[in-house]
Structure formats: structure tokens, C-alpha cells
XYZ file of C-alpha atoms in Angstrom:
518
model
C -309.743 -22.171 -158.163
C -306.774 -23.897 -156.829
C -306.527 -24.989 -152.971
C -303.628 -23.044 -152.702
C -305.249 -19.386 -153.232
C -308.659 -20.334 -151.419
C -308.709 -18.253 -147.913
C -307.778 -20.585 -145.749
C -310.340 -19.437 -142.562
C -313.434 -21.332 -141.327
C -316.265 -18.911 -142.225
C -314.769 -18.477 -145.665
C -315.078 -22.174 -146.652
C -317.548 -23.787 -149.139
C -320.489 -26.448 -148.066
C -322.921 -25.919 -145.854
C -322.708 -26.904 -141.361
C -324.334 -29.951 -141.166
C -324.397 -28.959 -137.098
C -326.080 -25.801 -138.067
C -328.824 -27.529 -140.069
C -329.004 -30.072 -137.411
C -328.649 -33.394 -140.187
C -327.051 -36.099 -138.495
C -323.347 -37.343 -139.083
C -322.860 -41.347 -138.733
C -318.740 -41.261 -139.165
C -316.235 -41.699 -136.976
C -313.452 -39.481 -135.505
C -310.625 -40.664 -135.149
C -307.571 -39.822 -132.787
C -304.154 -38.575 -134.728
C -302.017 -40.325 -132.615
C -299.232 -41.881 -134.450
C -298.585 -43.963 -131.527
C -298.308 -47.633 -133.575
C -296.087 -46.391 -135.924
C -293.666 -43.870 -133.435
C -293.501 -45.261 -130.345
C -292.139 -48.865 -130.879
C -293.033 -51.296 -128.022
C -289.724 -52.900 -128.444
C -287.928 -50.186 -127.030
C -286.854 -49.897 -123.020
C -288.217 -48.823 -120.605
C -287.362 -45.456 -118.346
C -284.757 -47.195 -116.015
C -282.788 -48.409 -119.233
C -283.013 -44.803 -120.461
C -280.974 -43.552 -117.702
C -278.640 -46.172 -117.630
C -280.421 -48.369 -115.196
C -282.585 -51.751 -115.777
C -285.910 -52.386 -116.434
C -287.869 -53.320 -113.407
C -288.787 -56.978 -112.896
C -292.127 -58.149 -114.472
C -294.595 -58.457 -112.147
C -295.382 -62.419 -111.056
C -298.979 -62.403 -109.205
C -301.934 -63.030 -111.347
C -304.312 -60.203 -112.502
C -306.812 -61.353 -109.718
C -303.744 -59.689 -107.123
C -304.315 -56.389 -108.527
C -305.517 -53.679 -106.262
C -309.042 -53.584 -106.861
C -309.436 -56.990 -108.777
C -312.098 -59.477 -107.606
C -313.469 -62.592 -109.190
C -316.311 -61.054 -111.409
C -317.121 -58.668 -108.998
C -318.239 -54.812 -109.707
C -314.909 -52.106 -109.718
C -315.415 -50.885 -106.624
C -311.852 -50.276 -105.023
C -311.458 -48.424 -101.755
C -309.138 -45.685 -103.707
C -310.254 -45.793 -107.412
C -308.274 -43.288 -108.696
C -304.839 -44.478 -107.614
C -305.652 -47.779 -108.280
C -306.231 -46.442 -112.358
C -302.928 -44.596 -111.650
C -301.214 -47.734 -110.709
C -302.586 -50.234 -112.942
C -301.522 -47.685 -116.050
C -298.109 -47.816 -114.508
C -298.224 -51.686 -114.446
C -299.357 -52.038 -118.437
C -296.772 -49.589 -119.362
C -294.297 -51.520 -117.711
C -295.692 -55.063 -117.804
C -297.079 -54.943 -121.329
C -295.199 -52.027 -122.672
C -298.791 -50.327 -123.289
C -299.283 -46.871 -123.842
C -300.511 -44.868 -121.482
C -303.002 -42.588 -123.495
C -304.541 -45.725 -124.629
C -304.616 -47.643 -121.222
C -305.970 -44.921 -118.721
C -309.287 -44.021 -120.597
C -310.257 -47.722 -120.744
C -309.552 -48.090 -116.998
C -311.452 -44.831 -115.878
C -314.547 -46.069 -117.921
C -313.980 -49.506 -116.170
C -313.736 -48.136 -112.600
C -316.644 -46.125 -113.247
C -314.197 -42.769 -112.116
C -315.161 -39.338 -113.033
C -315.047 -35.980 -111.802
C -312.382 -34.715 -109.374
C -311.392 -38.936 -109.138
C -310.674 -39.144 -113.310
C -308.649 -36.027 -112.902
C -306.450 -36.898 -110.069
C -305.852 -40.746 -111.538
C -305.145 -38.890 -115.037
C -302.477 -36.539 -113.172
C -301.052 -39.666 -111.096
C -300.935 -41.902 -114.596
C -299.559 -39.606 -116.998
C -297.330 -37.693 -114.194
C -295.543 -40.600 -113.056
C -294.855 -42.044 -116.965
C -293.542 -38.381 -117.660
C -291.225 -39.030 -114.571
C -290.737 -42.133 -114.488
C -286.308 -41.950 -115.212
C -285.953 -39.169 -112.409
C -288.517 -41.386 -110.044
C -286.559 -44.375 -110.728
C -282.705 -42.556 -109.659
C -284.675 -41.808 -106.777
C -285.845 -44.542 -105.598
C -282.432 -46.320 -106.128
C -281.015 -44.174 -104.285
C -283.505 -44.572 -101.274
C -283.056 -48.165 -101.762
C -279.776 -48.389 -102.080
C -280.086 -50.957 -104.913
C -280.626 -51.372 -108.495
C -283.903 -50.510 -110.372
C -283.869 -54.151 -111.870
C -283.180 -55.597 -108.401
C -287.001 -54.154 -107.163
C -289.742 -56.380 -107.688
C -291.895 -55.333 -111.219
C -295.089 -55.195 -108.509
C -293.584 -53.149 -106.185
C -291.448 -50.723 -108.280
C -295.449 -49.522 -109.672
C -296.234 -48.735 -106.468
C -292.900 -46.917 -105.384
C -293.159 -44.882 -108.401
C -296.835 -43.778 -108.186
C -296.114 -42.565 -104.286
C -292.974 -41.108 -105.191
C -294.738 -39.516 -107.581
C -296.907 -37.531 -105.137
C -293.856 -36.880 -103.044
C -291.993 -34.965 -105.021
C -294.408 -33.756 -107.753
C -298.021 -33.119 -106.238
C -299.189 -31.241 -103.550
C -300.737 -34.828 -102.223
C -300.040 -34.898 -98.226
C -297.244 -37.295 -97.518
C -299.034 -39.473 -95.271
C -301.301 -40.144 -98.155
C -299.311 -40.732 -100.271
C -297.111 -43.091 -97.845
C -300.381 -44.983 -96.595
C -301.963 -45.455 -100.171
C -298.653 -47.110 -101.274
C -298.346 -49.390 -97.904
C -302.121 -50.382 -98.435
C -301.459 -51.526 -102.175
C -298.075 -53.309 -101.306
C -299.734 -54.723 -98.460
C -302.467 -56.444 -100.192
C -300.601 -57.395 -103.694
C -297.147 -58.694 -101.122
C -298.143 -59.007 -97.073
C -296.476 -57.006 -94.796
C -292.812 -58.001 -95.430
C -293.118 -56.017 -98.543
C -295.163 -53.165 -97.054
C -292.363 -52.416 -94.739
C -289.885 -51.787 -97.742
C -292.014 -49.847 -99.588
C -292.762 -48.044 -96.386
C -288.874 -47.252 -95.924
C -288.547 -46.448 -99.382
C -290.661 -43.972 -99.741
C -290.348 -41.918 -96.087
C -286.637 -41.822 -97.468
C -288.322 -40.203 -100.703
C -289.914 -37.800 -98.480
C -286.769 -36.495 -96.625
C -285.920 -34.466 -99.382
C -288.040 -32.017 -101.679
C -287.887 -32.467 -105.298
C -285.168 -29.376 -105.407
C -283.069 -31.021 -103.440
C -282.998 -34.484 -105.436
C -282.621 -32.472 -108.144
C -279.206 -30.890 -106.317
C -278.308 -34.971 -105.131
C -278.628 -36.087 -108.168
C -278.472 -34.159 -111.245
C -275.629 -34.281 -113.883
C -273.482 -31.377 -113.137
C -273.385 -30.498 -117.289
C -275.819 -27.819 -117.852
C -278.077 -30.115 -120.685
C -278.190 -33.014 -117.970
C -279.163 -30.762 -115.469
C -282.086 -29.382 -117.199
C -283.011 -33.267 -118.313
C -283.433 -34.217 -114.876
C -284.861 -31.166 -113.765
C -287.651 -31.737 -116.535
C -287.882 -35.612 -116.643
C -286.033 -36.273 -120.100
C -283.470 -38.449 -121.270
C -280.332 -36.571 -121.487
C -280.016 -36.949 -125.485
C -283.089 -36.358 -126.065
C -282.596 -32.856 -124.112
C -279.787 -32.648 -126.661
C -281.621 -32.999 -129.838
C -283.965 -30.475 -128.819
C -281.106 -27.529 -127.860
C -279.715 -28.596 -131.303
C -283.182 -27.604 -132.889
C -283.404 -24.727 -131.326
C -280.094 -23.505 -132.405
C -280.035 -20.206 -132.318
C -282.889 -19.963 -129.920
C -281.252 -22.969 -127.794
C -281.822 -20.626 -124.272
C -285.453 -21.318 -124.672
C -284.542 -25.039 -123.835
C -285.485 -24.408 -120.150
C -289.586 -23.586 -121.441
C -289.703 -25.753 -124.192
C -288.410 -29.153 -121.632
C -291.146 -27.429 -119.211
C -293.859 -27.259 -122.081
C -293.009 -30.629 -122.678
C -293.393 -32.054 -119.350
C -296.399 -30.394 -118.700
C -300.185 -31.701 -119.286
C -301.243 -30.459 -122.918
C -304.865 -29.401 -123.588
C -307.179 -31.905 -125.449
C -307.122 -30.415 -129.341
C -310.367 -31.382 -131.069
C -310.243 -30.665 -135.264
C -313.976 -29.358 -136.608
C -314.821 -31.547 -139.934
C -314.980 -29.354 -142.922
C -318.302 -29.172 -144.070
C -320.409 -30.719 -140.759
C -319.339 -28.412 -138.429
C -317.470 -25.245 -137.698
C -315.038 -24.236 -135.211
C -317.291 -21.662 -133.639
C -320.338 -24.777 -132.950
C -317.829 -27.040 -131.945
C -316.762 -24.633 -129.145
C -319.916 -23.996 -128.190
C -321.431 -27.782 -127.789
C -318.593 -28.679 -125.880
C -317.148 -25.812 -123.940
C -314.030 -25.406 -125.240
C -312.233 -22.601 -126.892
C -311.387 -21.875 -130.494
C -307.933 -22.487 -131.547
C -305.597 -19.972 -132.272
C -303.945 -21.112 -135.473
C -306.228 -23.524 -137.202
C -309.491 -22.920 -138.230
C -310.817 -26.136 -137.111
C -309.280 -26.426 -133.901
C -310.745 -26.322 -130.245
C -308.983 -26.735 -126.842
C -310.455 -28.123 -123.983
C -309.528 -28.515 -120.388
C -309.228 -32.277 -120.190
C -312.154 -34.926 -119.759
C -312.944 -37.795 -122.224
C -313.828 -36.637 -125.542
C -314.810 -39.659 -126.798
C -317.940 -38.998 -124.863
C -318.836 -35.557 -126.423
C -321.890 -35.547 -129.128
C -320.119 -34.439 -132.060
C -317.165 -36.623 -131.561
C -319.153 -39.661 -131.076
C -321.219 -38.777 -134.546
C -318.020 -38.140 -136.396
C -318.420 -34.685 -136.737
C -315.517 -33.906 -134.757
C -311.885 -35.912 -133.423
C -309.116 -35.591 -131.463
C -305.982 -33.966 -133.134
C -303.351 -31.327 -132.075
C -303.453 -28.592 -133.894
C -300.223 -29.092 -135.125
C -301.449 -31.863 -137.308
C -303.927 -29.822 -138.530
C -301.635 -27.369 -139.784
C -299.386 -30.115 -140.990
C -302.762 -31.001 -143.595
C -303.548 -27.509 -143.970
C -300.362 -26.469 -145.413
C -300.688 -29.300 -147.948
C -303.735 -27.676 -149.374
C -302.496 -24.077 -149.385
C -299.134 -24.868 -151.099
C -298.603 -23.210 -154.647
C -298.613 -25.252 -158.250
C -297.491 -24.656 -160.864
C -300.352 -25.392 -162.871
C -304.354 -26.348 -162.130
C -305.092 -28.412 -159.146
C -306.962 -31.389 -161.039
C -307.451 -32.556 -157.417
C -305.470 -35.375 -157.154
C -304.026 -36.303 -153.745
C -302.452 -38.817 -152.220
C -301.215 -39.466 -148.172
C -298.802 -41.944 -148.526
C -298.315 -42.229 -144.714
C -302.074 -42.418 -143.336
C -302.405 -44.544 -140.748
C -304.440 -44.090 -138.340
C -306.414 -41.373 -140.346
C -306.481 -38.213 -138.152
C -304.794 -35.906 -141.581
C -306.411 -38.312 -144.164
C -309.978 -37.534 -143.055
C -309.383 -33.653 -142.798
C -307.428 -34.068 -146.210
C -310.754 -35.820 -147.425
C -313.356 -33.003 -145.625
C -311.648 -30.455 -147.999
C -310.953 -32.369 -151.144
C -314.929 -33.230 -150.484
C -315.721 -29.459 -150.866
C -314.085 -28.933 -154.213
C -314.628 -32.465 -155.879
C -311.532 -33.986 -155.229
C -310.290 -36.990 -154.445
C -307.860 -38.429 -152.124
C -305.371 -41.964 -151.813
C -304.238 -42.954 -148.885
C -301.510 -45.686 -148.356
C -301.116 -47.276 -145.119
C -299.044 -50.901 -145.028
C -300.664 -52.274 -141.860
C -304.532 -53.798 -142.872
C -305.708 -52.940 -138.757
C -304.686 -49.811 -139.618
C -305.897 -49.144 -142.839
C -309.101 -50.304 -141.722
C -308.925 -47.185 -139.253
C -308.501 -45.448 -141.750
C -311.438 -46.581 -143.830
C -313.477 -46.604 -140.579
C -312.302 -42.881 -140.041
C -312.853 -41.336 -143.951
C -316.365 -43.341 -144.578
C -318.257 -41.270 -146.466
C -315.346 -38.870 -147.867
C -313.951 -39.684 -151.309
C -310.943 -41.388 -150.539
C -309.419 -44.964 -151.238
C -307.649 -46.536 -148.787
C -304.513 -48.767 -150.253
C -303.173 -51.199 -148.193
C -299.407 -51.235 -149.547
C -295.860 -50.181 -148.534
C -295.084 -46.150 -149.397
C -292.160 -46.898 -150.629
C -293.491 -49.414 -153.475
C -297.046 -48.601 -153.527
C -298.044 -49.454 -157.213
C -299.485 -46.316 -157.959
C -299.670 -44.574 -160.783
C -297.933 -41.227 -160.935
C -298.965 -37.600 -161.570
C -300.550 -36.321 -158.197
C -301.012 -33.013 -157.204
C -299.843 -32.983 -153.989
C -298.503 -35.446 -151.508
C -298.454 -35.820 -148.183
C -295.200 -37.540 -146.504
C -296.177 -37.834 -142.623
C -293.389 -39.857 -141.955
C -292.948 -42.683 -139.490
C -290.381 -41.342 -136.648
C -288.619 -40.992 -133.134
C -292.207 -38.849 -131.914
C -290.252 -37.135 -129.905
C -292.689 -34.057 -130.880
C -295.247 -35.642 -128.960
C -293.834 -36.920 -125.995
C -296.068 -34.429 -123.824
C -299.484 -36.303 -125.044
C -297.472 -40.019 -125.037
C -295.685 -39.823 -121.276
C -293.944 -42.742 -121.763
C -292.318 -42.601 -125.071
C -289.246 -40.053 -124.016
C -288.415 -43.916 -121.895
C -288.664 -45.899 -124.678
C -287.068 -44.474 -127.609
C -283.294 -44.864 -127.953
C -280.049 -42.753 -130.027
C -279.933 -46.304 -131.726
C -283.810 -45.860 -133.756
C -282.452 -43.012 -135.472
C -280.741 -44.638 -138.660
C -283.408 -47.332 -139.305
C -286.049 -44.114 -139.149
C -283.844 -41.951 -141.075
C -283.580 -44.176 -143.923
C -287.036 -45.270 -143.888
C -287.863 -41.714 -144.438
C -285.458 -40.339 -147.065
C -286.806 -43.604 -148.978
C -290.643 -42.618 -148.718
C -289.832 -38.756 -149.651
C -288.198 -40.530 -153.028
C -290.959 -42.794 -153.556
C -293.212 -39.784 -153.092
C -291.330 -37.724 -155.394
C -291.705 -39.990 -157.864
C -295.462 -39.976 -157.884
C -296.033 -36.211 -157.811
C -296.587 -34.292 -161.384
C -294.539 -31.501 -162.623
C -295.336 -28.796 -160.753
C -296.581 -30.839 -157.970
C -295.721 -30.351 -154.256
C -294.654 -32.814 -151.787
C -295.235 -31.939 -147.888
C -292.728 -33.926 -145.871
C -293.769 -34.240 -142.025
C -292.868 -35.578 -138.874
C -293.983 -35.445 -135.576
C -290.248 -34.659 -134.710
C -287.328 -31.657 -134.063
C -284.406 -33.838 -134.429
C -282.651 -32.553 -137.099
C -281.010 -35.779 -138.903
C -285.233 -36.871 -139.276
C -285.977 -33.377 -140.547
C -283.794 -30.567 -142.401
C -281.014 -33.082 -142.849
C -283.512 -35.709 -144.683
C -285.356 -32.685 -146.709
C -281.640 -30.909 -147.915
C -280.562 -34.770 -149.294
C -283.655 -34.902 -151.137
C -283.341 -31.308 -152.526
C -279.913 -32.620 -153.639
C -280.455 -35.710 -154.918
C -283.838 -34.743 -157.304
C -283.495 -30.901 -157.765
C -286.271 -30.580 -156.041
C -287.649 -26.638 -155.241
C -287.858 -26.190 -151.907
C -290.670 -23.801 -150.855
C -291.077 -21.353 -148.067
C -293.421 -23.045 -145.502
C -294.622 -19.965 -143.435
C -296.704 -18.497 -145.857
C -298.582 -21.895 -145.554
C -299.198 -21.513 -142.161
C -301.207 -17.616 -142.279
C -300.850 -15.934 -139.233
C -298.926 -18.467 -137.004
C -296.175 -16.704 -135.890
C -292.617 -17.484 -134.449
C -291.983 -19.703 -137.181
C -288.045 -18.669 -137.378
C -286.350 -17.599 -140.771
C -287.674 -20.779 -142.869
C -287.592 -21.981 -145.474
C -289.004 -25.022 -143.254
C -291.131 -24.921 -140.513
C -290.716 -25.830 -137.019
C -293.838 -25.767 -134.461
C -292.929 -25.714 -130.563
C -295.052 -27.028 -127.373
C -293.797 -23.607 -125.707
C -294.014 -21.364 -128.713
C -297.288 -22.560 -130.272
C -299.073 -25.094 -127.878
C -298.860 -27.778 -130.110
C -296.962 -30.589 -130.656
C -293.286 -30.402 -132.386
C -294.172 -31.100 -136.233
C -291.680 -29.999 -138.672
C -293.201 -28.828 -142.193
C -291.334 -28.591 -145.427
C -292.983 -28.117 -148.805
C -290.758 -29.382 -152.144
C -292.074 -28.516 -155.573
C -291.390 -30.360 -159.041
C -289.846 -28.993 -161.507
C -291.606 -28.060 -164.589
């Protein structure tokens, strides 16, 4: 029976719950973050994003970092601001990522409990933040972002932070910033920060917001919720119609998302996966579960490869792949040309396992296409290390799965410091790359094949404008997308699909289904 008219819920699925029978599962889960491929470490950081410069890199060794010694155990006097602050400082320093950086440095700093969740709410807070923090603190410095030491603009940030967006007592907040300046810069340095910040305090975060803000309506709400200004824009165009939800969706967006986890097909189901960790069943895909927060890498079924982390969206974005229409018999036959770093290949693989099939996946970078062998071990797919858009394979899939590289601005709640980094100018180089993978894609698909085209991404020249030159260009039949998505709802009048943080808790992925001819 083709994918496509298979019920698409968990307890109607083939193969049996490997939880259930209690068999062990060796692979690995992987995470779905995109974050190599869409968040270029190139880019600027939040001060150049609002028309200000980057702060100054920091010049003391690592040993001057708050809680450093010489070999000795992590044991600083205020562990979880010190993980707060030295997130800030890689993001800035080393242009990490934050949602790769903090996890390392609670496990190093041995913090948990109430300690892992404050640092994780000072980390990611201040990265969301970090534009409207930094026209703040110029303004209570009465200089130049770029004229702030790179040391001391980390530490003005994080207590800024809990001025204006935490209900941390000022003093704290005040004292904990002193202490660090004090001991990374003597007292000279202490006193500035000190100023700095009890100029911060004078005013509640409404009332920066009235000092401040652009007076145009868009800017206003892009301060308000800690965006760049065009980005702000790209999501009201989006919206269209619906752009007076752009108040809730910049909210959604700046707000702390739940952890999605995605139940592998065939090892466990939604319902177990719930129930070992604690979480809740997802509303829209049958594998997924929310949870609160904590570190998921440490949870049983995550750790055995029976589970990962991946927003539901994602999920949905593989799902739909599966449930689109042929023309013709499924001879099971897939390919993702974009998989890298596996989160869609390996449920792709889960289900292609339950009926036989088989699955490519192309991913250019060897590290990553080594994740994504690590990640599908034991499913039957082939990993080829190649370029989409020339990948030397032979035509006459199925289906295809285009998860284009792009701006991530659908994601920028679970990656705080992207909205900083990414710039109007990555648009054409993205825009191009993609309209040339959807070709290269269409060329590979059979008559009667489908092509999904994905991004992680609203902005409409990397979504409906790329999909309507393809439809023009090849022909191509362009699908209604709801009906691959049972039983989500708000999904506007098609024939594309647009997920929202505020409508649908997940991230912003855009889903369009093309069909071949014939």
C-alpha cells in the first residue's frame, strides 16, 4: 500500500515497540538543529544588527574567566551566572552557538536543578536580547557598543539582562556583575560597570522601550520583542493577511520553547516515550513529546537511540513527505538531498524501515555526513557525501525531500543568537542556492513523483517565491499541503503550508509538495 494512504497515527503503524518488549536500542539520536548549515558564523553580531559595532574581543586569557583555576575542580562562588556569562563570551568571542555552548558548560560546572534553570534563562535570555541590551547600555554609557571592552560588555549584558527582563533583585544583579568585573578587570573597571548598570536600573524595561524605540509601528514591536527590525518585517509580510498577529507571533518567538523529543518508528511509541520521561504527547505529530526543559541528552531512551531531539515541526516537515499522493506505486525509493545533521533522515529511515524501503541521503560536508551515518545506523539508508545540486545520482525516486539550507529565521526561538547574526544581505546567495537544489531535485524524481521543498523559514523570497519559479520553470503540479498535515489546523488557504511558533508551538517551517507530471 502506498505511504501516502497509510493512517498516518502512532497506534496504527506497522512493527512491533521495541520499548514495549524491552530489547535494547544501541543508535543514536540525533538533534535536528540545522544550526551548521543556517546560522553562518560569519555573520555579525547583535550590536551590528542594530546599527551599532561589535563589542571588542575579549584580551585576558581563559585562566581570567570567572570561575577558571589552573586544573582545579568548577567550583565558582555563583555557578549559574558564571555558565550565563561564559555562553555570552563564546557567542561573542568565538561566534558559538548558544544551544551548543550552555549544555557543555552546565555538565562542566556540575549545575543542575533550580542553578541549570536560572543559568539556561540568563544564557539564552540575554542572546535573545542581546540588540535591545546593547541600545541600552549605550545609552547608559554614553558611548559606542564597540568602544566597551569585549570582557566587560558580557558582563553588562548578563546584569542588564536581569534588570530589565527577570524578576532577579537589583542588588543582585548589580553585585554579581561588580564581583565578575572586579576579578576579570580590578576595581577601575568595577566602578564602570557599577555606573552602567544602576543607570540600567533607573528605568523599567517599559520605559526603555518608550526612550528608545523606533516610533514606526514594525520598529516598535522589534524592540519591544528583541528582533532586528527587518526581520520583524519579513515576518508581517508572511503573515499577510493575518499580519495583526505580529504582536504574538514576535512574543512566541522571544519566548523559551519546550524541548520537542520525536519517538522512533518502530522502537518506541509516543505514549512510552511520555511516560519514561514525563513529558506530554504532542499535539500534531504522532511521535512527538514536549517537555519542560532539562537535558535530554541524559534521558534513557535518548541516550539508546530510541528517541531525539526535534521540533515537531520537522517532524511534520518528514511526515508530509510520506503521506503525499503518486501517481503510481511507491517502489520505495527515497532520497533527502539536504540531510545533514540527520534529525528528518533517521525518521525518514524508521518508516521506510517498516515497509521495506530504502532511503539516500546527500549531505556535502563529510563531519556531517558522518552525523548522519552515526544518527541512521541500523536503518536502510546510504549516506552520500556530494553536493545536492550535482549529486551523481541516478534518477527515478519516489519522493524527495528538499530541506533547504536558509536564513533559520523559523528557529530563532531555539537558536537566541541567530536573529543577531543573520543579515538582508544572505538572502540572494540562499535564494539561489535553493531554487538550484529544488531543480536538481526535480530532476531526480520519477513521473509521478513528489518533491517536498522545506525550510526552516517564513520569508517569502526563500519560500512561495522560490516554489512559484519552479512551478514555472518545469510545469511542475503543485499540491495542496494541508491534507498532509491531518488534523493540524490554522494552516491558512494553502496550497503551501506555513507552521507558526504562536499558532502551532513549533518552529516556522514552510511545506510545499510539487508533483511530476506523468
Amino acid at each position: 500500500m502506498s505511504r501516502g494512504h497509510r493512517p498516518a497515527g502512532a497506534s496504527d503503524r506497522p512493527g512491533r515497540s521495541k520499548a514495549a518488549a524491552g530489547t535494547d536500542a544501541a543508535r543514536k539520536g540525533t538533534d535536528d538543529s540545522r544550526d551548521d548549515r543556517r546560522g553562518d558564523r560569519r555573520r555579525g553580531s547583535a550590536a551590528a544588527a542594530q546599527g551599532r559595532g561589535a563589542g571588542k574581543r575579549a584580551d585576558g586569557p581563559v585562566r581570567d574567566r570567572p570561575g577558571r583555576g589552573h586544573g582545579a575542580a568548577r567550583t565558582p562562588a555563583d555557578p549559574a551566572r558564571t555558565v550565563a556569562l561564559e555562553t555570552l563570551r563564546a557567542v561573542r568571542d568565538r561566534d558559538a552557538y548558544a544551544n551548543l555552548v550552555l549544555p557543555g558548560l552546565l555538565r562542566e560546572y556540575r549545575v543542575e536543578g533550580r542553578d541549570a534553570a536560572l543559568a539556561t534563562e540568563l544564557g539564552y535570555g540575554a542572546c535573545r536580547a542581546l540588540g535591545v541590551l546593547d541600545a541600552v547600555i549605550a545609552d547608559c554609557a554614553g558611548r559606542e557598543i564597540d568602544e566597551i571592552d569585549g570582557s566587560l560588555l558580557d558582563i553588562l549584558r548578563l546584569g542588564a539582562y536581569q534588570l530589565l527582563r527577570t524578576r532577579v533583585e537589583p542588588h543582585a544583579a548589580v553585585h554579581t556583575a561588580v564581583e565578575f568585573a572586579r576579578a576579570e578587570s580590578g576595581t577601575g573597571r568595577a566602578g564602570f560597570v557599577n555606573a552602567v548598570l544602576r543607570r540600567v536600573a533607573e528605568r523599567s524595561a517599559q520605559e526603555w522601550i518608550e526612550r528608545l524605540a523606533p516610533a514606526d509601528p514594525i520598529g516598535r514591536m522589534a524592540f519591544e520583542y528583541a528582533h532586528p527590525r527587518w526581520i520583524a518585517q519579513a515576518f508581517a509580510d508572511a503573515l499577510g493577511a493575518d499580519a495583526d498577529e505580529l504582536p504574538e507571533l514576535l512574543a512566541a518567538d522571544d519566548a523559551r520553547p519546550l524541548v520537542h523529543l520525536v519517538a522512533r518508528p518502530g522502537d518506541i511509541t509516543a505514549e512510552e516515550l511520555a511516560l519514561v520521561t514525563g513529558g506530554e504527547e504532542g499535539r500534531w505529530s504522532p511521535y512527538a513529546v514536549y517537555l519542560e526543559g532539562g537535558d535530554p541528552g541524559a534521558l534513557e531512551p535518548v541516550r539508546e537511540g530510541m528517541a531525539a531531539v526535534q521540533d515537531e515541526g520537522s517532524q511534520l516537515v518528514a511526515l508530509a513527505l510520506t503521506r503525499a499522493p503518486l501517481h503510481g506505486t511507491d517502489g520505495g525509493r527515497w532520497l533527502d538531498l539536504c540531510a545533514g545533521p540527520g534529525g528528518k533522515t533517521v525518521l525518514l529511515g524508521a518508516l521506510a524501515d517498516i515497509d521495506g524501503f530504502r532511503v539516500d541521503a546527500v549531505e556535502p560536508a563529510r563531519h556531517r555526513a558522518e552525523l548522519v551515518r552515526t544518527a541512521t545506523r541500523g536503518l536502510p539508508v546510504q549516506v552520500h557525501i556530494a553536493d545536492g545540486r550535482d549529486s551523481g545520482l541516478a534518477a527515478g525516486y519516489d519522493r524527495i525531500l528538499v530541506d533547504a539550507p536558509c536564513t533559520g529565521l523559523g528557529a530563532l526561538r531555539r537558536r537566541p543568537e541567530a536573529r543577531w547574526r543573520r543579515t538582508p544581505a544572505d538572502i540572494a546567495d540562499l535564494v539561489a542556492l535553493q531554487r538550484e537544489l529544488l531543480t536538481a531535485a526535480w530532476d531526480l524524481v520519477r513521473p509521478g513523483g513528489v518533491v517536498v521543498y522545506s525550510t526552516c523559514s517564513p520569508h517569502l523570497p526563500e519560500t512561495v517565491a522560490v516554489v512559484a519559479d519552479t512551478v514555472r520553470r518545469t510545469g511542475a503540479e503543485q499540491l495542496d499541503a494541508r491534507p498532509l498535515l491531518p488534523g493540524v489546523t490554522g494552516l491558512g488557504a494553502g496550497p503551501a503550508v506555513q507552521l507558526w511558533p504562536h499558532r502551532h508551538g513549533t518552529d516556522a517551517m514552510f511545506v510545499a509538495a510539487l508533483r511530476k507530471p506523468g
